[in-house]
Short mmCIF file of C-alpha atoms in Angstrom, two decimals:
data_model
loop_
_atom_site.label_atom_id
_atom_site.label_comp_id
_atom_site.label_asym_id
_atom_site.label_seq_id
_atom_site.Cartn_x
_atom_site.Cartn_y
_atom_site.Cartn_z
CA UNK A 1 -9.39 -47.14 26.34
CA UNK A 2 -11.64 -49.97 26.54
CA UNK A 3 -12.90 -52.72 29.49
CA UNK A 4 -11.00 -54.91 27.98
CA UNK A 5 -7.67 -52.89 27.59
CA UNK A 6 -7.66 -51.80 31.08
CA UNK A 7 -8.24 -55.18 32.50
CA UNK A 8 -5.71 -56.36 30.23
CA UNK A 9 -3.00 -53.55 32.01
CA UNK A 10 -4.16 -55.13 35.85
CA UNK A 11 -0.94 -56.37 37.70
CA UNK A 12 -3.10 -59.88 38.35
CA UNK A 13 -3.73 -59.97 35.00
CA UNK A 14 0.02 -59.40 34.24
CA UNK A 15 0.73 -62.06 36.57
CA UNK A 16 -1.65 -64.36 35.12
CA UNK A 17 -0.25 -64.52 32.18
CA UNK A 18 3.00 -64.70 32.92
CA UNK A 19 1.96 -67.80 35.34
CA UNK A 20 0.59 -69.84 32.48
CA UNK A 21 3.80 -68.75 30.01
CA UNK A 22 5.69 -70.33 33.60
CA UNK A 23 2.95 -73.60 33.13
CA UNK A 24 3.29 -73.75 29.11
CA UNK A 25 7.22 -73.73 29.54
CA UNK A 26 7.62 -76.15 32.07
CA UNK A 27 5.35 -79.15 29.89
CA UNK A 28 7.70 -77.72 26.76
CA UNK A 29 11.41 -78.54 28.80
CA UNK A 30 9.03 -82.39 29.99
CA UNK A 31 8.18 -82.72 26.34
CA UNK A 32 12.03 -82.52 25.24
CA UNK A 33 13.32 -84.54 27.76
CA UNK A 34 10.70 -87.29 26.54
CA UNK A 35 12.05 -87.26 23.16
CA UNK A 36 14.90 -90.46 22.77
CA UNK A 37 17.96 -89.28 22.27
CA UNK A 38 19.10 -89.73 18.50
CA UNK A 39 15.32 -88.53 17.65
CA UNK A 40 14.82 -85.66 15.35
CA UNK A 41 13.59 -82.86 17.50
CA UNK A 42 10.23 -81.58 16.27
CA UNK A 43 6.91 -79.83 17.37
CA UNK A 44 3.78 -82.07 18.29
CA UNK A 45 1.68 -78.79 16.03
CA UNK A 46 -1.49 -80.53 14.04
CA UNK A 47 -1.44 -77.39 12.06
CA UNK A 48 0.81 -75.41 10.16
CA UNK A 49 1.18 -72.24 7.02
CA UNK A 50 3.76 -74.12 5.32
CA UNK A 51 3.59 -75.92 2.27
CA UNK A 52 6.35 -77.96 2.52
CA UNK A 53 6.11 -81.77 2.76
CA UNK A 54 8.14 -83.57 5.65
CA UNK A 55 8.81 -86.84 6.22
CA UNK A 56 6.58 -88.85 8.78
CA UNK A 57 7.96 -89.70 12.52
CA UNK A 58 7.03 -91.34 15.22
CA UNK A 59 9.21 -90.11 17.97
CA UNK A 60 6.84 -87.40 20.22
CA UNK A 61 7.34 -84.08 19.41
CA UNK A 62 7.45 -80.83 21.97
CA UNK A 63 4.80 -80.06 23.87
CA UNK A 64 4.14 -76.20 22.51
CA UNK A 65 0.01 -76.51 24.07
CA UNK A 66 0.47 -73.73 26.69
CA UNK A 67 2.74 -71.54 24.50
CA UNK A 68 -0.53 -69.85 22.63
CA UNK A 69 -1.35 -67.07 24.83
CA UNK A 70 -0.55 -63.00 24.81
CA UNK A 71 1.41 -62.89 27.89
CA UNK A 72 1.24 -58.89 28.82
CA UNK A 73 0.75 -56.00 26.84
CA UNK A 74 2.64 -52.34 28.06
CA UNK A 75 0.46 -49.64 26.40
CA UNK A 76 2.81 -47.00 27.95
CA UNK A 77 5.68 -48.67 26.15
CA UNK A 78 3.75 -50.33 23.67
CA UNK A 79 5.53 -53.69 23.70
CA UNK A 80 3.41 -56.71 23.59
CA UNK A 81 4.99 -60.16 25.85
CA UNK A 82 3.60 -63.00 23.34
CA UNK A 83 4.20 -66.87 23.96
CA UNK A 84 5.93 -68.32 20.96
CA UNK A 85 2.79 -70.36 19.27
CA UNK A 86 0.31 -67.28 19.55
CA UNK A 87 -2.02 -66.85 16.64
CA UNK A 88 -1.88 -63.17 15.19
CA UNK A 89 -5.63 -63.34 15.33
CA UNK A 90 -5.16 -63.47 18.93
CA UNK A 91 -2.51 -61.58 18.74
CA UNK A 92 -4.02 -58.36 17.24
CA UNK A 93 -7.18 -58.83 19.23
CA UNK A 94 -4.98 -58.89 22.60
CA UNK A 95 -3.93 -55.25 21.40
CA UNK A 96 -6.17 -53.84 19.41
CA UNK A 97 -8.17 -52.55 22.57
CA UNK A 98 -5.62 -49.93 23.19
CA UNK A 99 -5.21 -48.22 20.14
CA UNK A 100 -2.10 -50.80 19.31
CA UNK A 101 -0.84 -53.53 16.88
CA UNK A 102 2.05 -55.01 15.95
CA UNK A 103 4.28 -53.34 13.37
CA UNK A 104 3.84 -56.01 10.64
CA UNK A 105 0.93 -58.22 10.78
CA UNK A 106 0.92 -61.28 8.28
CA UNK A 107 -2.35 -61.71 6.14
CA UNK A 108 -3.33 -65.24 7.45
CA UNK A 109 -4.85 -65.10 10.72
CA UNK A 110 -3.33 -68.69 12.33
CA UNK A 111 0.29 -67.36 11.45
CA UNK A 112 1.78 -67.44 14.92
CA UNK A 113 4.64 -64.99 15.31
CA UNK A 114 7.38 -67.19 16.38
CA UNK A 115 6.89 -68.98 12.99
CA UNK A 116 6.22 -65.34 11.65
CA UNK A 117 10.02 -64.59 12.71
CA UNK A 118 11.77 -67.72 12.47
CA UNK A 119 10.65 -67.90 8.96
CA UNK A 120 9.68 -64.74 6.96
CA UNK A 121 6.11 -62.67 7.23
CA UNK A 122 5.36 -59.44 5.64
CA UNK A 123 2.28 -57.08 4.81
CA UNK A 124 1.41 -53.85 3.57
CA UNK A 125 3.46 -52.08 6.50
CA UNK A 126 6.61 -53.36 5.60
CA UNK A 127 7.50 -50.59 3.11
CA UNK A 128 7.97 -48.47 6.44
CA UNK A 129 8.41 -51.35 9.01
CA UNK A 130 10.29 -54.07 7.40
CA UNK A 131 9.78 -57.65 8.58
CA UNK A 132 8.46 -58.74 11.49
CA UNK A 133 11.61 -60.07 13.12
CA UNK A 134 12.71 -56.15 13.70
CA UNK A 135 10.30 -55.59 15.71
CA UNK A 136 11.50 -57.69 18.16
CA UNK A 137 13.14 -56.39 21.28
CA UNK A 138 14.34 -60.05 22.81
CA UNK A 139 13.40 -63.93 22.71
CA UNK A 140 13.70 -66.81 24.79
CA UNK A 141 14.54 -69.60 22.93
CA UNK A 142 14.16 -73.68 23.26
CA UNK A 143 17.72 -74.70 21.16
CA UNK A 144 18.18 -77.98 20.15
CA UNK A 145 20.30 -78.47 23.18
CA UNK A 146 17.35 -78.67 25.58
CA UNK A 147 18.60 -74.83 27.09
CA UNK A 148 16.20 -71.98 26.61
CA UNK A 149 18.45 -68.72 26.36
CA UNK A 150 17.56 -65.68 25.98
CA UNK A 151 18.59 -63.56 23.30
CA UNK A 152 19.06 -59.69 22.39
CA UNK A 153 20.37 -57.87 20.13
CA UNK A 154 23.56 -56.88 21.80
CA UNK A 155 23.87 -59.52 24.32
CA UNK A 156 26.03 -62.98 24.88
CA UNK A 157 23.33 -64.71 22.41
CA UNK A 158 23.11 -61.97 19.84
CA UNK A 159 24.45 -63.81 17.05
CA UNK A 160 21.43 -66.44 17.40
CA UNK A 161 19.42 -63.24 17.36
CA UNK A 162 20.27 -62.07 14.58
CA UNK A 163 20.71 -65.69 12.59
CA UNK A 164 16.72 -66.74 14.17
CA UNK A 165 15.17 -64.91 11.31
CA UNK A 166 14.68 -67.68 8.11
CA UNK A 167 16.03 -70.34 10.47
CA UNK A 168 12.74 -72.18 10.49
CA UNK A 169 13.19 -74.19 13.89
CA UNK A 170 16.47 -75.21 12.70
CA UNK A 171 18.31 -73.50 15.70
CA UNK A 172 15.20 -73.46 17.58
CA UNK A 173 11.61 -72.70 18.65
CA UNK A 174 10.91 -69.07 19.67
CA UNK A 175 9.18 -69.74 23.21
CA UNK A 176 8.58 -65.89 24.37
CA UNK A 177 8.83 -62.77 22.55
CA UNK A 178 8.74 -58.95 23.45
CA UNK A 179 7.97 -56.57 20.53
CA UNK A 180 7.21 -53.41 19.71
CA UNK A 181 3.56 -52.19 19.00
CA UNK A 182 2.72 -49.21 17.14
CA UNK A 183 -0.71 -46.78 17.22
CA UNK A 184 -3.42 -47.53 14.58
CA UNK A 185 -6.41 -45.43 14.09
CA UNK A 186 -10.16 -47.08 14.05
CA UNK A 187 -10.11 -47.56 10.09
CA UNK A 188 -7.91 -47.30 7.11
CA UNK A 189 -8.93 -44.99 3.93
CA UNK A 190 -7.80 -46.83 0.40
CA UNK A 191 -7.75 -46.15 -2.72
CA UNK A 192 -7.11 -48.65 -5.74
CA UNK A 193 -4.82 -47.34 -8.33
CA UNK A 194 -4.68 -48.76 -11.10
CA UNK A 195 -2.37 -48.96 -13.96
CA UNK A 196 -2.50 -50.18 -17.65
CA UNK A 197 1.47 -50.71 -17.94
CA UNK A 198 3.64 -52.52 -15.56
CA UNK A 199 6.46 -49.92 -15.76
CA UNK A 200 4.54 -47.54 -14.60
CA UNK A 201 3.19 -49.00 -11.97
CA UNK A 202 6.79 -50.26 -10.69
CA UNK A 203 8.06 -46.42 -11.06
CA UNK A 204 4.68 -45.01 -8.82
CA UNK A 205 5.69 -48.16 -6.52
CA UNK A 206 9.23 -46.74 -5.84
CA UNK A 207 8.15 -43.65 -5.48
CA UNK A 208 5.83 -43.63 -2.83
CA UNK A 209 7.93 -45.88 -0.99
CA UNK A 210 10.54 -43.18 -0.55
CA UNK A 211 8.20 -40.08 -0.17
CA UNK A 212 5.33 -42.28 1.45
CA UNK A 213 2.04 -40.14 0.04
CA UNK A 214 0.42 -40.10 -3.20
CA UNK A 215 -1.59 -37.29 -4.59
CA UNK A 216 -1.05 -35.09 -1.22
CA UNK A 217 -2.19 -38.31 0.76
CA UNK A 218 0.19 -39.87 3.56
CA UNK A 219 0.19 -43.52 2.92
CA UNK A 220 0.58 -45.73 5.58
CA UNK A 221 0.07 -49.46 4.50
CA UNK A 222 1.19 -50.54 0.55
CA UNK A 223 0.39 -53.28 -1.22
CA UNK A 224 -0.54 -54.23 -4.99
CA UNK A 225 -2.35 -56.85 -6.94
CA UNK A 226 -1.74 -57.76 -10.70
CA UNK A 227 -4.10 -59.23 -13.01
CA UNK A 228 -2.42 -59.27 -16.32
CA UNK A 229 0.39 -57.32 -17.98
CA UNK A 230 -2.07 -54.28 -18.45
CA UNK A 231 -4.25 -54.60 -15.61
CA UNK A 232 -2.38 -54.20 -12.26
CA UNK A 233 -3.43 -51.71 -8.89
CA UNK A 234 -1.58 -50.52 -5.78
CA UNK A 235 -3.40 -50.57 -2.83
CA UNK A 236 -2.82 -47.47 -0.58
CA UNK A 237 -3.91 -47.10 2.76
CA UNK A 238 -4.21 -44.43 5.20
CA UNK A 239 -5.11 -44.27 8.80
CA UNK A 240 -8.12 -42.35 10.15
CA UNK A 241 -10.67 -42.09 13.05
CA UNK A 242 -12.96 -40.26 10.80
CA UNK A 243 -16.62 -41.50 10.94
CA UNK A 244 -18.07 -42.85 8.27
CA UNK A 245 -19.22 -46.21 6.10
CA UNK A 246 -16.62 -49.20 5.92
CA UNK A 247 -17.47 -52.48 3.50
CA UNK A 248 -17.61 -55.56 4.97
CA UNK A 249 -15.83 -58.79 3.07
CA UNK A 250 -16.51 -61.64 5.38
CA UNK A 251 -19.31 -61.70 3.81
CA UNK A 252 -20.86 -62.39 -0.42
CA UNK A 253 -17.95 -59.31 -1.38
CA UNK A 254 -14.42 -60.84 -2.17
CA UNK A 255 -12.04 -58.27 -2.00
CA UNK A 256 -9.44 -58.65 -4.50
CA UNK A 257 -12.80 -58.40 -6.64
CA UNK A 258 -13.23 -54.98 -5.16
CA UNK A 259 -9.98 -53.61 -6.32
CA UNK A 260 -10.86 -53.80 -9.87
CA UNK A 261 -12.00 -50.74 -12.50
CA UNK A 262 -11.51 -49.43 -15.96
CA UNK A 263 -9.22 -45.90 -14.67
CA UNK A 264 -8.08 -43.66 -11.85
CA UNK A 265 -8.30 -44.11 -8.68
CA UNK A 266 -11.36 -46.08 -6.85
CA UNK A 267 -11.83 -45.57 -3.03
CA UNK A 268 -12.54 -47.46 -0.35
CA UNK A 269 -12.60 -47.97 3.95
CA UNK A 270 -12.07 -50.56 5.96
CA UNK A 271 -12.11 -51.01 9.86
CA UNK A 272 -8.78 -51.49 11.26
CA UNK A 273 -9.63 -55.29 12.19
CA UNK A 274 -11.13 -55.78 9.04
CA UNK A 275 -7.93 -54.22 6.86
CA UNK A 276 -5.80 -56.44 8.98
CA UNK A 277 -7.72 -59.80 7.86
CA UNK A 278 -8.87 -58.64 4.93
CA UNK A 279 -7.02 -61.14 2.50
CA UNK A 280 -7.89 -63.93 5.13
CA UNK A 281 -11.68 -64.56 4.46
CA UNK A 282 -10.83 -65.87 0.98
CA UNK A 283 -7.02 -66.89 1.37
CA UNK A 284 -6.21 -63.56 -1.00
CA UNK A 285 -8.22 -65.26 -4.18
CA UNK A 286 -7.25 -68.95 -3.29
CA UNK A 287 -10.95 -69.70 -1.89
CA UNK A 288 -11.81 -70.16 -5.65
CA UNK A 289 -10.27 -73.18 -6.44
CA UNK A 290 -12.79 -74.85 -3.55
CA UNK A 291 -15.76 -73.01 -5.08
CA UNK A 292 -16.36 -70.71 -2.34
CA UNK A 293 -16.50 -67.58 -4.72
CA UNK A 294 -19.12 -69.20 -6.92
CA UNK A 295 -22.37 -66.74 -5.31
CA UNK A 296 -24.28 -70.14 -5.42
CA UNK A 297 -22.41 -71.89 -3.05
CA UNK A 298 -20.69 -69.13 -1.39
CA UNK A 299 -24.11 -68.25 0.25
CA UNK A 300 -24.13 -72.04 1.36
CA UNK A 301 -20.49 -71.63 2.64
CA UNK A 302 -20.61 -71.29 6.50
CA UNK A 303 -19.80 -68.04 7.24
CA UNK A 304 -17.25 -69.44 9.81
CA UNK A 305 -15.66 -71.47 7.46
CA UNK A 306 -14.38 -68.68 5.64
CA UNK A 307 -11.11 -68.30 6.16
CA UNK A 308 -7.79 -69.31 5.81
CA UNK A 309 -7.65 -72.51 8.32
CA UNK A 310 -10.16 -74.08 7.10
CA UNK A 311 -9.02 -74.18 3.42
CA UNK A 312 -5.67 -75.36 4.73
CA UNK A 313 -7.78 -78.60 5.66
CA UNK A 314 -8.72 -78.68 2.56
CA UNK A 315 -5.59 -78.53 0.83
CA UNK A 316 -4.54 -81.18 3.43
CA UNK A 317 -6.91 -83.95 2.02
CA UNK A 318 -6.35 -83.02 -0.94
CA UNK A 319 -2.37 -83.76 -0.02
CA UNK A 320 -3.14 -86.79 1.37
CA UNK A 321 -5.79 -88.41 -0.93
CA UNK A 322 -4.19 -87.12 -4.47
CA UNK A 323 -7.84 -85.93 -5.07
CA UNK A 324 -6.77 -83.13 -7.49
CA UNK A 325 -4.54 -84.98 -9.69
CA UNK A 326 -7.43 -87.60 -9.91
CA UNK A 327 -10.03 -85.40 -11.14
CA UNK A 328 -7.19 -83.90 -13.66
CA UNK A 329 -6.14 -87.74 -14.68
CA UNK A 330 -10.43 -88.23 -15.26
CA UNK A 331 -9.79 -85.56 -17.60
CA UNK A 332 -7.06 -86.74 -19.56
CA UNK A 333 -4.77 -83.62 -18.68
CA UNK A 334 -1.21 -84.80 -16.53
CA UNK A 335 -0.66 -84.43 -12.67
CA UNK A 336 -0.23 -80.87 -11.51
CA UNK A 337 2.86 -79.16 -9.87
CA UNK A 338 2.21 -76.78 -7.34
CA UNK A 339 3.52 -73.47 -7.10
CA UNK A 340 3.02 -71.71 -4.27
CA UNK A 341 6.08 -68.77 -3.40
CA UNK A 342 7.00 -65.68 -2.43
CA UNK A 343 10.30 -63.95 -3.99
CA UNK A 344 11.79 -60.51 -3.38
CA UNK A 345 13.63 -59.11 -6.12
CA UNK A 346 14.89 -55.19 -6.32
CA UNK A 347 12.21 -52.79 -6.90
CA UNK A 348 13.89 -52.15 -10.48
CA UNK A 349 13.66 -55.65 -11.26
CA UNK A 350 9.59 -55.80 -10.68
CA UNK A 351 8.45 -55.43 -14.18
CA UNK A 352 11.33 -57.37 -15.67
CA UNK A 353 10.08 -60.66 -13.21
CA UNK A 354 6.36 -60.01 -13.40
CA UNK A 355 6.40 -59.97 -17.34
CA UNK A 356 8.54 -63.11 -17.44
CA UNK A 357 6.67 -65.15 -14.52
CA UNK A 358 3.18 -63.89 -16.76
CA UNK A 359 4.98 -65.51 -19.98
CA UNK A 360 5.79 -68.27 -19.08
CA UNK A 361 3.78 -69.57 -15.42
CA UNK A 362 0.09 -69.29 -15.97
CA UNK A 363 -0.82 -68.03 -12.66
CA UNK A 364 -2.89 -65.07 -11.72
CA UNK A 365 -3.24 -62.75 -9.70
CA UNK A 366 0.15 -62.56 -8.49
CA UNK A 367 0.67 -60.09 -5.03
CA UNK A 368 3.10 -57.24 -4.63
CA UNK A 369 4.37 -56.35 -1.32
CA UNK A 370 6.78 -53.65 -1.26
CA UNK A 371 9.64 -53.77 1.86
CA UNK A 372 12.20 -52.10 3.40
CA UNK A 373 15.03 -53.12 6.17
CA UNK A 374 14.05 -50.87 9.10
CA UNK A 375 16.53 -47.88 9.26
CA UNK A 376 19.02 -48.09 12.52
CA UNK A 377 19.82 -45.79 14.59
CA UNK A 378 23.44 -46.91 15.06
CA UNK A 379 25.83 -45.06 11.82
CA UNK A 380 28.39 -47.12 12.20
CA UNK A 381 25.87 -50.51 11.56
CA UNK A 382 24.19 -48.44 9.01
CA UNK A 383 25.23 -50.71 5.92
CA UNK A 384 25.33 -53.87 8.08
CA UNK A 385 23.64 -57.28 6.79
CA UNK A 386 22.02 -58.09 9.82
CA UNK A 387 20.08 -60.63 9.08
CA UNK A 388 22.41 -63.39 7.22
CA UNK A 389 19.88 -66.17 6.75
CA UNK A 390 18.34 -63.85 4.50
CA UNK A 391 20.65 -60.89 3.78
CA UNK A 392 18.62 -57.83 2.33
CA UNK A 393 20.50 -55.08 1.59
CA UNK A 394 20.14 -51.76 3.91
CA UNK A 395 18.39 -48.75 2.49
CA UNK A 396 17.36 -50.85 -0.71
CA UNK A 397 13.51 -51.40 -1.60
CA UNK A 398 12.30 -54.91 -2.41
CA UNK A 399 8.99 -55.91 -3.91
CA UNK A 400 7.66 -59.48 -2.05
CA UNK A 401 5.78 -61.63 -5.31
CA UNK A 402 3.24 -63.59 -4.07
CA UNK A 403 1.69 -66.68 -6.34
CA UNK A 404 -0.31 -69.65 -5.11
CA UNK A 405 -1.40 -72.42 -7.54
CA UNK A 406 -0.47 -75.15 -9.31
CA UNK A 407 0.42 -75.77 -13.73
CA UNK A 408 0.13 -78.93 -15.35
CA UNK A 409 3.55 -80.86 -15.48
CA UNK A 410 4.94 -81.66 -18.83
CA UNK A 411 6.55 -84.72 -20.10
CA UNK A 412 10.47 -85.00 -20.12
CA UNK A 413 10.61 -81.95 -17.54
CA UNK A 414 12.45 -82.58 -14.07
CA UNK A 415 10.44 -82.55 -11.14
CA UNK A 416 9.53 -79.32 -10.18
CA UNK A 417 10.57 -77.65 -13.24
CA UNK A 418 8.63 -74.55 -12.86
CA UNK A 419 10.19 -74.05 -9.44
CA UNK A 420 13.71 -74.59 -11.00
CA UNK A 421 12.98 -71.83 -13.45
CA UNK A 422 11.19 -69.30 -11.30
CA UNK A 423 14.19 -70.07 -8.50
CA UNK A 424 16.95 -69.22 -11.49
CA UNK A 425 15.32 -66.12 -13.06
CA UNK A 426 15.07 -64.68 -9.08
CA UNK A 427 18.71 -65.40 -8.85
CA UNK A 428 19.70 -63.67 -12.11
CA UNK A 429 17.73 -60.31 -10.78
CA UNK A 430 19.44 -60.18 -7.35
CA UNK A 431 16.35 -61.67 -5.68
CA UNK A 432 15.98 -64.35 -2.72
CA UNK A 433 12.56 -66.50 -2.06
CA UNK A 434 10.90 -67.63 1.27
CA UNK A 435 11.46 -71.71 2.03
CA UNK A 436 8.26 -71.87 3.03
CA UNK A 437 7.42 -74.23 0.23
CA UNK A 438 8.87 -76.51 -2.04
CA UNK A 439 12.61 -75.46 -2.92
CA UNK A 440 15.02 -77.14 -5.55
CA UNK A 441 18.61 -75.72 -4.69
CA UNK A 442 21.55 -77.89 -4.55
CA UNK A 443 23.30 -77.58 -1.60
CA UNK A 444 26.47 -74.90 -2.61
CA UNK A 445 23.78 -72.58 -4.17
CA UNK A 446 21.75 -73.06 -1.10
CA UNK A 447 24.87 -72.43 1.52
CA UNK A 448 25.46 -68.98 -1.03
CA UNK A 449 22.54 -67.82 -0.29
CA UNK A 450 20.98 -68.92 2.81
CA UNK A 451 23.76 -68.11 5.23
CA UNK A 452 26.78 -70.81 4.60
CA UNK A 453 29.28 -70.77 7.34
CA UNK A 454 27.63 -68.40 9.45
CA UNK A 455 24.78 -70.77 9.57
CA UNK A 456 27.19 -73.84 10.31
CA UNK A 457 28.58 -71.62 13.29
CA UNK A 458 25.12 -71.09 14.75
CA UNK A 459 24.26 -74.45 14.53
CA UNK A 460 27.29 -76.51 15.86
CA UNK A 461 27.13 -73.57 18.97
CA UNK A 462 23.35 -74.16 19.47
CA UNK A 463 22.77 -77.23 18.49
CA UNK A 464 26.10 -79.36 19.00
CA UNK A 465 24.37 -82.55 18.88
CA UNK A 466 21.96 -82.13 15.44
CA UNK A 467 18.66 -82.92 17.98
CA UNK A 468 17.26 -80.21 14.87
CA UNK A 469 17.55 -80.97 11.28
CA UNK A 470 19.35 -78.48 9.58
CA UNK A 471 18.11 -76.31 6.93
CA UNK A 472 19.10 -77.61 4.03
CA UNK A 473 17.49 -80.87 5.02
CA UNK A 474 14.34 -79.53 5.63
CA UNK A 475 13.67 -76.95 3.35
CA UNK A 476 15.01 -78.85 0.28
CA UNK A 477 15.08 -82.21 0.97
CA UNK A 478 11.81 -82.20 2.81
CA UNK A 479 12.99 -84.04 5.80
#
């Protein structure tokens, strides 16, 4: 164990912390009570991993400043005390030290995990460790009632518990959270498989999901990247303090680059801090649309400035300002419509959704992200939706589709037509998508799947006065 892990376990540390969670929670409750009554609740954040316009407002917002900081981690019981606003990057450096990390850790680095579990993260564990929000062993909770509860599985407040996940603030702000951590090994072993059919590669995908190795190799993290309908990989990775050379791609390497070859199998190793980030340096393949993987300028690019938060300032101007549609319009070609969602559809409907989405979206690469509900230990809760913002069935493997771009809008098409389409053809395979970004439901469609009256109970109970907007609101009609 490290310096810094052991003076991490000191009882003054300990009590640290928890004395500025005490601090950070007491200018949260002023921050509310500053808010007028009949004002729309909301956080005072200046940044933010959804893409999702709101309307403007110029009531204050909560104060969430001291919520930012890893309040204790237990290596003996490794559970990790994290203020609600924490960064994963600080996160995973907090418990790293001792051999630790959290069971699912999202790709971007500024993801904090109470937006992690109120809305929906994932990565390459989750084929073994589901989503992040079962992980979690309790959270105190701001509601929109001005009361922060605490909530538990099994306890009085269990029911918010269990609706929190794919709320997104809608029933409130995650203020403290106690999770579980799990042991990781100084680097992860890959190898890039690659396949020349989809169908193929979706069978290999369900398989090792179940049996968890490949070629007499345990597999430990899972994820894929396609290119094209006959150029796609899987990404398996395997824990291991063996010595030896890693690649570095913070640097001139992209890594989505290094995934690709003609056949077979190509190999690979990573530290375990650099697996963890390593889709963040370039925002997965995203950092080409600013340049940044043109060698010329990429060697001009401040090394700092590579990474996910800073191209989300980017994307912010260009929000504000229009600037892409003006250099299209220069061009002649029509405004663009961006399309930038996850979806989980059955494992068996993979190929069926990647070939259509290649047909007829021209986006590329697209990300695979294979998942699992965590098994329970309880029989009798065994085929239980416990989630029922976002209802996944038990024992049933989902693929996560990642894409992140934009297509040119054509005339005489609603707006947001290729959203419409990609939201119907998710539907029709028994699929859901994250409301992260621009959604298009109408409301009865949105109640079906997104919770309905289960939803409108957790609301009215925890928010009886509406000081939150409620989901449909913001998530569709970008309030």
């Amino acid at each position: 164990m490290s310096l810094l892990g052991r003076a991490g376990h000191e009882p003054a540390a300990r009590e640290s912390g928890y004395a500025a969670h005490r601090a950070g929670v007491k200018r949260l409750l002023d921050s509310y009570r500053a808010i007028p009554p009949g004002a729309v609740v909301r956080l005072a954040k200046k940044t933010s991993n959804l893409f999702r316009a709101r309307a403007a407002t110029t009531a204050p917002g909560l104060d969430v400043s001291g919520l930012g900081q890893v309040i204790a981690v237990d290596p003996e019981a490794r559970t990790a005390d994290v203020a609600g606003m924490t960064t994963y990057e600080d996160l995973v450096a907090a418990t790293l030290p001792y051999g630790l990390a959290p069971l699912v850790v999202p790709q971007l680095k500024t993801i904090t995990l109470g937006g992690a579990v109120t809305g929906l993260g994932i990565e390459s564990t989750s084929f073994r460790n589901g989503l992040p929000h079962e992980s979690v062993l309790e959270m105190d909770i701001l509601t929109g009632a001005g009361e922060i509860i605490t909530a538990t599985p099994t306890g009085e407040n269990a029911d918010l518990f269990h609706g929190f996940p794919n709320s997104y603030g809608t029933l409130g702000y995650a203020v403290r959270l106690k999770i579980e951590l799990e042991p990781v090994l100084p680097f992860v072993e890959l190898r890039h498989v690659r396949f020349h059919n989809l169908r193929d590669m979706e069978a290999e995908l369900a398989r090792i999901v179940e049996e968890r190795r490949y070629d007499n190799e345990d597999v430990d993290y899972l994820d894929g990247v396609v290119f094209s309908a006959g150029e796609s990989y899987l990404t398996l990775g395997r824990k291991t303090d063996e010595p030896g050379p890693v690649s570095d791609y913070t640097g001139m390497d992209i890594f989505y680059r290094s995934l690709q070859h003609a056949d077979g199998v190509k190999r690979d190793r990573l530290t375990i801090a650099d697996y963890l980030w390593r889709w963040d340096t370039d925002w997965f393949w995203c950092s080409r649309a600013f340049g940044a993987q043109n060698p010329k300028i990429r060697r001009l690019w401040p090394k700092s400035h590579r990474r996910s938060s800073f191209y989300w300032k980017l994307v912010a101007l260009d929000r504000k300002h229009h600037i892409g549609d003006r250099l299209e319009a220069r061009k002649g070609n029509p405004p663009q419509e961006r399309v930038v969602q996850d979806i989980e559809v059955p494992v068996q409907h993979t190929a069926d959704f990647v070939e259509w989405f290649l047909r007829e979206i021209p986006i590329e690469p697209i990300w695979l992200c294979p998942l699992r509900l965590r098994a329970v230990d309880d029989p009798a809760t065994e085929n239980a939706r416990p989630w029922p913002l976002y209802p996944l069935e038990p024992q049933r493997t989902y693929v996560n589709v990642g894409f992140w771009s934009a297509v040119p809008t054509k005339r005489g098409q609603p707006e947001g037509a290729a959203n419409r389409a990609i939201e119907k053809i998710v539907s029709a395979f028994d699929g859901h998508k994250s409301l992260y970004s621009d959604s298009y439901y109408d409301e009865a469609e949105f109640a079906q799947l997104y919770g309905g009256d289960t939803y409108t109970e957790l609301k009215n109970r925890y928010d009886p006065d509406q000081r939150l907007l409620n989901l449909y609101s913001k998530a569709v009609q970008r309030k």
